[in-house]
Short mmCIF file of C-alpha atoms and ligand atoms in Angstrom, two decimals:
data_model
loop_
_atom_site.label_atom_id
_atom_site.label_comp_id
_atom_site.label_asym_id
_atom_site.label_seq_id
_atom_site.Cartn_x
_atom_site.Cartn_y
_atom_site.Cartn_z
CA UNK D 1 13.74 -43.40 29.29
CA UNK D 2 15.39 -42.06 26.05
CA UNK D 3 13.62 -42.05 22.77
CA UNK D 4 16.14 -43.95 20.48
CA UNK D 5 15.24 -43.71 16.46
CA UNK D 6 14.06 -47.53 16.95
CA UNK D 7 12.26 -46.86 19.87
CA UNK D 8 10.33 -43.57 18.20
CA UNK D 9 9.00 -45.55 15.44
CA UNK D 10 7.50 -48.10 17.10
CA UNK D 11 4.22 -48.20 15.88
CA UNK D 12 2.01 -46.80 18.95
CA UNK D 13 4.74 -43.93 19.22
CA UNK D 14 4.23 -42.69 16.65
CA UNK D 15 0.41 -43.25 15.64
CA UNK D 16 0.51 -41.41 19.66
CA UNK D 17 3.18 -37.90 18.25
CA UNK D 18 1.39 -37.84 15.18
CA UNK D 19 -2.01 -37.63 16.85
CA UNK D 20 -0.72 -34.43 18.98
CA UNK D 21 1.28 -33.39 15.62
CA UNK D 22 -2.06 -33.11 14.27
CA UNK D 23 -3.68 -31.55 16.73
CA UNK D 24 -2.57 -27.73 18.58
CA UNK D 25 -3.54 -29.33 22.35
CA UNK D 26 -5.10 -32.27 22.78
CA UNK D 27 -5.78 -34.42 25.90
CA UNK D 28 -4.34 -38.19 26.68
CA UNK D 29 -8.22 -38.59 26.91
CA UNK D 30 -8.48 -37.69 22.97
CA UNK D 31 -5.26 -39.34 21.37
CA UNK D 32 -7.43 -42.67 23.34
CA UNK D 33 -9.75 -41.96 21.27
CA UNK D 34 -8.26 -41.61 18.30
CA UNK D 35 -5.92 -44.00 17.94
CA UNK D 36 -7.75 -46.53 19.69
CA UNK D 37 -4.91 -47.38 21.81
CA UNK D 38 -6.10 -47.61 25.82
CA UNK D 39 -5.30 -44.78 28.45
CA UNK D 40 -2.58 -46.58 29.98
CA UNK D 41 -0.81 -47.02 26.49
CA UNK D 42 -1.25 -43.37 26.10
CA UNK D 43 -0.41 -42.22 29.43
CA UNK D 44 3.03 -44.36 28.90
CA UNK D 45 3.73 -43.29 25.78
CA UNK D 46 2.88 -39.21 26.55
CA UNK D 47 5.15 -39.93 29.34
CA UNK D 48 8.40 -40.84 27.81
CA UNK D 49 7.91 -38.49 24.87
CA UNK D 50 7.70 -35.71 27.66
CA UNK D 51 10.77 -37.35 29.07
CA UNK D 52 12.35 -37.06 25.35
CA UNK D 53 11.00 -33.16 25.84
CA UNK D 54 9.29 -33.70 22.33
CA UNK D 55 5.62 -32.57 23.80
CA UNK D 56 4.67 -30.85 26.94
CA UNK D 57 1.47 -30.84 28.79
CA UNK D 58 0.07 -26.87 28.68
CA UNK D 59 -2.63 -25.97 30.93
CA UNK D 60 -6.03 -27.36 31.34
CA UNK D 61 -8.47 -27.90 28.00
CA UNK D 62 -12.82 -27.76 28.50
CA UNK D 63 -13.68 -29.52 31.51
CA UNK D 64 -16.70 -31.60 30.01
CA UNK D 65 -17.50 -32.31 33.75
CA UNK D 66 -15.64 -33.49 36.12
CA UNK D 67 -12.44 -32.55 36.78
CA UNK D 68 -10.65 -30.34 33.44
CA UNK D 69 -7.73 -32.81 31.41
CA UNK D 70 -4.66 -31.86 31.02
CA UNK D 71 -3.53 -30.50 27.17
CA UNK D 72 -0.33 -31.91 25.68
CA UNK D 73 0.87 -30.21 22.94
CA UNK D 74 4.23 -30.71 20.63
CA UNK D 75 7.02 -28.64 21.90
CA UNK D 76 7.88 -26.86 18.08
CA UNK D 77 11.84 -26.31 19.08
CA UNK D 78 12.51 -29.43 21.07
CA UNK D 79 14.23 -31.11 17.69
CA UNK D 80 15.58 -28.56 14.65
CA UNK D 81 16.68 -30.02 11.13
CA UNK D 82 19.97 -28.65 9.04
CA UNK D 83 18.71 -28.29 5.65
CA UNK D 84 20.46 -27.84 2.79
CA UNK D 85 19.77 -26.63 -0.99
CA UNK D 86 22.75 -26.84 -3.47
CA UNK D 87 20.87 -25.94 -6.35
CA UNK D 88 22.58 -22.36 -6.61
CA UNK D 89 26.02 -21.88 -6.90
CA UNK D 90 25.19 -19.47 -4.07
CA UNK D 91 24.94 -23.06 -1.67
CA UNK D 92 21.64 -22.34 1.01
CA UNK D 93 21.32 -23.42 4.79
CA UNK D 94 18.48 -23.29 6.86
CA UNK D 95 17.68 -24.71 10.31
CA UNK D 96 14.33 -25.60 10.42
CA UNK D 97 12.30 -26.38 13.36
CA UNK D 98 9.83 -29.72 13.36
CA UNK D 99 6.67 -27.66 12.83
CA UNK D 100 8.66 -26.14 9.70
CA UNK D 101 9.56 -22.68 10.81
CA UNK D 102 12.88 -21.21 9.55
CA UNK D 103 14.83 -20.15 12.60
CA UNK D 104 18.34 -19.28 10.65
CA UNK D 105 19.32 -18.70 6.37
CA UNK D 106 22.91 -19.12 5.48
CA UNK D 107 24.09 -18.56 2.38
CA UNK D 108 27.50 -20.00 1.14
CA UNK D 109 29.07 -19.09 -2.57
CA UNK D 110 29.97 -22.07 -4.31
CA UNK D 111 33.11 -19.03 -5.85
CA UNK D 112 33.19 -21.52 -8.93
CA UNK D 113 34.38 -24.32 -7.13
CA UNK D 114 33.83 -27.88 -8.29
CA UNK D 115 33.89 -31.65 -7.42
CA UNK D 116 35.81 -32.28 -3.85
CA UNK D 117 35.90 -28.61 -3.45
CA UNK D 118 32.52 -27.87 -3.75
CA UNK D 119 31.94 -31.15 -1.76
CA UNK D 120 34.33 -29.38 1.19
CA UNK D 121 31.92 -26.35 1.06
CA UNK D 122 29.36 -28.30 1.80
CA UNK D 123 30.69 -29.94 4.89
CA UNK D 124 31.61 -26.32 5.72
CA UNK D 125 27.78 -25.22 4.91
CA UNK D 126 26.59 -28.15 7.23
CA UNK D 127 29.29 -26.72 10.20
CA UNK D 128 27.86 -23.20 10.43
CA UNK D 129 24.53 -24.62 10.54
CA UNK D 130 25.65 -27.17 13.33
CA UNK D 131 27.10 -23.41 15.03
CA UNK D 132 23.50 -21.81 14.59
CA UNK D 133 21.41 -24.58 16.18
CA UNK D 134 19.86 -23.58 19.39
CA UNK D 135 18.23 -27.45 20.43
CA UNK D 136 20.11 -31.13 19.51
CA UNK D 137 19.59 -32.02 15.85
CA UNK D 138 17.35 -34.34 14.15
CA UNK D 139 18.72 -35.12 11.05
CA UNK D 140 20.53 -33.38 8.04
CA UNK D 141 18.44 -32.77 4.98
CA UNK D 142 20.38 -32.08 1.44
CA UNK D 143 18.08 -31.27 -1.94
CA UNK D 144 21.17 -31.96 -4.66
CA UNK D 145 20.80 -31.28 -7.86
CA UNK D 146 21.75 -34.23 -10.00
CA UNK D 147 20.79 -38.09 -10.28
CA UNK D 148 20.83 -38.86 -6.74
CA UNK D 149 20.16 -42.90 -4.75
CA UNK D 150 18.44 -41.22 -1.90
CA UNK D 151 18.39 -45.30 -0.43
CA UNK D 152 21.86 -44.89 0.10
CA UNK D 153 22.51 -41.34 -0.34
CA UNK D 154 25.11 -41.21 -3.33
CA UNK D 155 25.05 -38.31 -6.24
CA UNK D 156 25.54 -40.50 -9.48
CA UNK D 157 26.15 -37.70 -11.79
CA UNK D 158 25.26 -33.87 -11.18
CA UNK D 159 26.97 -32.13 -14.15
CA UNK D 160 27.70 -28.50 -12.89
CA UNK D 161 28.84 -29.79 -9.61
CA UNK D 162 31.25 -32.01 -10.99
CA UNK D 163 30.04 -34.90 -9.16
CA UNK D 164 30.61 -38.52 -10.58
CA UNK D 165 28.96 -41.43 -7.84
CA UNK D 166 29.90 -38.80 -5.13
CA UNK D 167 28.69 -40.71 -1.52
CA UNK D 168 27.69 -37.46 0.25
CA UNK D 169 25.67 -39.07 2.68
CA UNK D 170 28.68 -40.94 4.29
CA UNK D 171 30.95 -37.92 3.84
CA UNK D 172 28.82 -35.56 5.52
CA UNK D 173 28.27 -38.25 8.46
CA UNK D 174 31.94 -38.66 8.34
CA UNK D 175 32.11 -35.04 10.45
CA UNK D 176 28.58 -34.73 12.12
CA UNK D 177 26.84 -37.38 14.42
CA UNK D 178 23.14 -38.11 13.50
CA UNK D 179 21.26 -39.43 10.20
CA UNK D 180 21.79 -37.39 7.17
CA UNK D 181 19.43 -37.37 4.45
CA UNK D 182 20.36 -36.61 0.52
CA UNK D 183 17.63 -36.57 -2.45
CA UNK D 184 17.44 -34.77 -4.97
CA UNK D 185 16.55 -31.36 -5.08
CA UNK D 186 13.09 -30.88 -7.60
CA UNK D 187 12.32 -33.88 -5.46
CA UNK D 188 12.70 -32.45 -2.40
CA UNK D 189 10.75 -29.25 -3.75
CA UNK D 190 7.44 -31.21 -4.01
CA UNK D 191 7.90 -32.90 -0.81
CA UNK D 192 8.64 -29.35 0.63
CA UNK D 193 5.37 -28.20 -1.25
CA UNK D 194 3.06 -31.38 -0.36
CA UNK D 195 4.06 -30.97 3.19
CA UNK D 196 4.13 -26.61 3.79
CA UNK D 197 2.72 -25.17 0.67
CA UNK D 198 -0.79 -24.64 -0.71
CA UNK D 199 -1.29 -27.85 -2.31
CA UNK D 200 -1.15 -29.63 1.30
CA UNK D 201 -4.58 -31.36 0.45
CA UNK D 202 -3.39 -32.93 -2.99
CA UNK D 203 -2.68 -36.34 -2.79
CA UNK D 204 -1.35 -36.33 -7.04
CA UNK D 205 1.18 -33.34 -7.13
CA UNK D 206 3.93 -31.71 -9.62
CA UNK D 207 6.03 -29.38 -9.21
CA UNK D 208 8.45 -28.36 -11.48
CA UNK D 209 11.15 -26.78 -11.44
CA UNK D 210 13.32 -24.16 -13.17
CA UNK D 211 16.23 -22.20 -12.57
CA UNK D 212 19.65 -23.19 -13.74
CA UNK D 213 18.30 -26.24 -14.44
CA UNK D 214 14.82 -27.71 -14.81
CA UNK D 215 13.72 -30.61 -13.05
CA UNK D 216 10.33 -32.10 -11.72
CA UNK D 217 8.83 -33.98 -8.53
CA UNK D 218 6.40 -36.09 -8.67
CA UNK D 219 3.79 -37.17 -5.64
CA UNK D 220 1.95 -39.75 -6.03
CA UNK D 221 -0.56 -40.96 -3.24
CA UNK D 222 0.74 -38.47 -0.77
CA UNK D 223 4.23 -40.56 -1.84
CA UNK D 224 7.11 -38.88 -3.31
CA UNK D 225 8.11 -40.75 -6.24
CA UNK D 226 11.32 -41.47 -7.48
CA UNK D 227 11.64 -43.81 -10.71
CA UNK D 228 12.88 -46.89 -10.93
CA UNK D 229 16.29 -45.21 -11.29
CA UNK D 230 15.55 -42.43 -9.07
CA UNK D 231 14.97 -40.14 -11.61
CA UNK D 232 11.33 -39.41 -11.96
CA UNK D 233 10.50 -36.22 -12.89
CA UNK D 234 13.81 -35.21 -15.58
CA UNK D 235 12.34 -33.15 -17.54
CA UNK D 236 14.93 -30.71 -18.12
CA UNK D 237 16.91 -32.94 -21.27
CA UNK D 238 13.69 -33.98 -22.55
CA UNK D 239 13.83 -33.10 -26.37
CA UNK D 240 11.56 -30.13 -27.68
CA UNK D 241 13.80 -28.63 -30.59
CA UNK D 242 14.64 -31.30 -32.98
CA UNK D 243 17.49 -28.40 -34.45
CA UNK D 244 17.56 -27.32 -31.20
CA UNK D 245 21.37 -26.07 -29.46
CA UNK D 246 24.27 -28.24 -27.89
CA UNK D 247 23.17 -29.06 -24.25
CA UNK D 248 25.32 -29.40 -21.29
CA UNK D 249 24.27 -33.19 -21.59
CA UNK D 250 25.96 -33.86 -24.87
CA UNK D 251 22.19 -33.75 -26.90
CA UNK D 252 20.44 -30.89 -28.71
CA UNK D 253 17.42 -29.07 -28.43
CA UNK D 254 16.88 -30.19 -24.25
CA UNK D 255 14.29 -28.27 -22.74
CA UNK D 256 17.30 -26.39 -20.51
CA UNK D 257 18.08 -24.86 -23.93
CA UNK D 258 15.25 -23.02 -24.41
CA UNK D 259 14.05 -22.44 -20.74
CA UNK D 260 17.12 -22.92 -18.63
CA UNK D 261 17.54 -19.20 -16.71
CA UNK D 262 20.87 -18.97 -18.52
CA UNK D 263 19.29 -19.78 -22.03
CA UNK D 264 16.63 -17.12 -21.16
CA UNK D 265 19.19 -14.61 -20.27
CA UNK D 266 21.11 -15.36 -24.07
CA UNK D 267 17.59 -14.81 -25.47
CA UNK D 268 17.61 -11.27 -23.52
CA UNK D 269 20.89 -10.13 -24.37
CA UNK D 270 20.83 -10.82 -27.88
CA UNK D 271 17.47 -8.87 -28.32
CA UNK D 272 18.84 -5.99 -26.28
CA UNK D 273 22.06 -6.19 -28.81
CA UNK D 274 19.47 -6.36 -31.67
CA UNK D 275 17.14 -2.97 -30.01
CA UNK D 276 19.65 -1.17 -28.05
CA UNK D 277 16.85 1.81 -27.06
CA UNK D 278 14.95 -0.56 -25.79
CA UNK D 279 13.58 -0.30 -22.24
CA UNK D 280 15.82 -4.65 -21.65
CA UNK D 281 19.05 -3.09 -23.19
CA UNK D 282 18.71 0.00 -21.01
CA UNK D 283 18.03 -2.45 -17.81
CA UNK D 284 21.36 -3.26 -17.83
CA UNK D 285 23.44 -0.23 -19.38
CA UNK D 286 24.91 -2.31 -22.12
CA UNK D 287 26.49 -4.65 -19.81
CA UNK D 288 25.41 -8.11 -18.88
CA UNK D 289 21.40 -9.26 -18.24
CA UNK D 290 20.48 -10.52 -15.46
CA UNK D 291 17.54 -12.15 -14.09
CA UNK D 292 16.62 -8.83 -12.24
CA UNK D 293 17.68 -6.59 -15.32
CA UNK D 294 14.69 -9.03 -17.17
CA UNK D 295 12.39 -8.43 -14.22
CA UNK D 296 13.06 -4.62 -14.06
CA UNK D 297 12.40 -4.60 -17.95
CA UNK D 298 9.16 -7.04 -17.85
CA UNK D 299 7.45 -4.87 -14.70
CA UNK D 300 8.15 -1.25 -16.85
CA UNK D 301 6.06 -2.92 -19.24
CA UNK D 302 9.06 -3.38 -21.71
CA UNK D 303 7.32 -5.85 -25.15
CA UNK D 304 10.43 -7.84 -25.40
CA UNK D 305 9.93 -8.66 -22.11
CA UNK D 306 7.20 -9.47 -22.35
CA UNK D 307 7.62 -11.36 -25.77
CA UNK D 308 9.85 -13.74 -24.18
CA UNK D 309 8.20 -14.02 -20.72
CA UNK D 310 5.47 -15.68 -22.89
CA UNK D 311 8.11 -17.64 -25.64
CA UNK D 312 9.76 -19.36 -21.98
CA UNK D 313 5.90 -20.15 -20.64
CA UNK D 314 5.30 -22.02 -24.35
CA UNK D 315 8.05 -24.39 -23.78
CA UNK D 316 7.13 -24.13 -19.92
CA UNK D 317 3.16 -25.74 -21.40
CA UNK D 318 5.05 -28.13 -24.15
CA UNK D 319 6.39 -30.02 -20.57
CA UNK D 320 3.68 -29.91 -18.33
CA UNK D 321 1.62 -31.26 -21.21
CA UNK D 322 3.47 -34.48 -21.52
CA UNK D 323 3.20 -34.05 -17.87
CA UNK D 324 -0.63 -34.49 -17.87
CA UNK D 325 -0.80 -37.07 -21.06
CA UNK D 326 1.30 -39.05 -18.63
CA UNK D 327 0.36 -38.85 -15.16
CA UNK D 328 -2.81 -37.33 -15.40
CA UNK D 329 -2.24 -35.25 -12.36
CA UNK D 330 -4.51 -32.38 -11.74
CA UNK D 331 -2.07 -29.83 -9.18
CA UNK D 332 1.18 -29.14 -11.21
CA UNK D 333 2.93 -26.34 -9.20
CA UNK D 334 6.23 -24.16 -10.99
CA UNK D 335 9.20 -23.09 -8.71
CA UNK D 336 11.86 -21.23 -9.75
CA UNK D 337 12.43 -17.76 -11.71
CA UNK D 338 8.92 -17.78 -13.41
CA UNK D 339 7.42 -16.72 -10.20
CA UNK D 340 8.94 -13.10 -10.87
CA UNK D 341 6.91 -13.57 -13.75
CA UNK D 342 3.17 -14.30 -12.65
CA UNK D 343 0.31 -14.95 -14.33
CA UNK D 344 2.14 -13.76 -18.32
CA UNK D 345 3.91 -16.52 -17.75
CA UNK D 346 1.57 -19.11 -16.44
CA UNK D 347 -0.94 -18.13 -19.08
CA UNK D 348 1.28 -18.58 -21.54
CA UNK D 349 2.57 -21.77 -20.29
CA UNK D 350 -1.19 -23.30 -19.73
CA UNK D 351 -2.32 -21.96 -23.27
CA UNK D 352 0.29 -23.50 -24.25
CA UNK D 353 -0.86 -26.76 -22.73
CA UNK D 354 -4.44 -26.15 -23.82
CA UNK D 355 -2.98 -27.38 -27.19
CA UNK D 356 -1.42 -30.05 -27.07
CA UNK D 357 -3.35 -32.28 -24.27
CA UNK D 358 -7.26 -33.66 -24.34
CA UNK D 359 -9.54 -31.07 -24.29
CA UNK D 360 -10.82 -32.31 -21.04
CA UNK D 361 -7.59 -33.13 -18.96
CA UNK D 362 -6.74 -29.64 -19.63
CA UNK D 363 -10.04 -28.00 -17.97
CA UNK D 364 -8.91 -30.18 -15.17
CA UNK D 365 -5.63 -29.04 -14.58
CA UNK D 366 -4.67 -26.46 -11.84
CA UNK D 367 -1.49 -24.61 -12.08
CA UNK D 368 0.05 -22.15 -9.94
CA UNK D 369 3.50 -20.64 -8.48
CA UNK D 370 5.09 -22.22 -5.73
CA UNK D 371 3.71 -20.06 -2.26
CA UNK D 372 7.07 -20.98 -0.41
CA UNK D 373 9.54 -19.76 -2.52
CA UNK D 374 13.36 -20.07 -2.31
CA UNK D 375 12.53 -22.37 0.27
CA UNK D 376 11.03 -25.51 -1.10
CA UNK D 377 14.01 -27.49 -1.41
CA UNK D 378 15.19 -26.89 1.95
CA UNK D 379 11.40 -27.42 4.01
CA UNK D 380 11.49 -30.38 1.88
CA UNK D 381 14.48 -31.66 2.95
CA UNK D 382 13.08 -30.82 6.38
CA UNK D 383 9.68 -33.27 5.13
CA UNK D 384 12.23 -36.25 4.76
CA UNK D 385 13.95 -35.95 7.89
CA UNK D 386 10.82 -35.23 9.98
CA UNK D 387 9.18 -38.72 7.87
CA UNK D 388 12.48 -40.91 8.37
CA UNK D 389 13.19 -39.69 12.12
CA UNK D 390 10.00 -39.38 13.78
CA UNK D 391 7.21 -41.00 11.43
CA UNK D 392 6.04 -37.03 10.94
CA UNK D 393 3.71 -35.18 9.71
ZN1 ZN L 1 20.03 -31.90 -21.91
#
């Protein structure tokens, strides 16, 4: 029996597959006990899952008197998921298995491409990933910057990519067979952290992604909260400075203009120019400062670099205070460049957040850095495909 998507989605099959997924090895009798299904039903479903190659019999378990039971286990590489993270100018793709293990990594620079040319590069990346996969594909998952209608796979607006109402899902599906899922990159990161990161037990979670842009993804009761217009957590364009700098969105003083990677490096560049003998200025040898230069100066204990990081942390803290105040979520994970600056940035963020919310709420807040690093978006995209196609985890 071929496992079509409808078949897999059937409640009992999903229940059995979930039970096998959550246990390393498990017998048919234990599956029946956990799920409340009859042994016959379980045996039928397991037989069909074995036919599909999704699970396998793996020797025998502990005998409990009588014949030792045969154990059933998931085959992690039975299907592979092609995952894309479009948040950086260097597009990033991975092939991921059913257990969230990264089997292959691929980068493809945009080299300034925007609009249709950028979209063609996305398809090229899918092509490279499809070529690298060693098992049949379960689907394609994409985390992209911008406002994304994830039910229809449309990118309504991604300013830096030049995409307006781009039907990304359908464009990718024209070239590749199998289901395609598209979601916002920060929301994908939140799903990644919640499924594979250090906050797996948290039912509520906010993940703030700080890079060229700033966004957050919100998980409530174990489910991604997209908002009415798919833009919940879009904090990058909240105004934080009344007489601030102009922003790409047309407004002034947005969080992105003070905390975004470009904004931070511009400030660092200005500081380096004012203090040509500083460690910070020496890192770039008078040239353009990169995040690596700033990181090096910070590691060497340069006070200017430290000051910049503390200031960035304070802006982040202001954003965190807003999120805590509105959602009362205790677990907040920060991903992106702040990972390089560890406790200095986190402590500054927490100190600022504490000034801005009720003390009791601040005490409950647990702020941490992402443990997944650069793979948070792709793992989230894989989790989306896994959930929609197989009902896992
Ligand atoms: Zn803005």
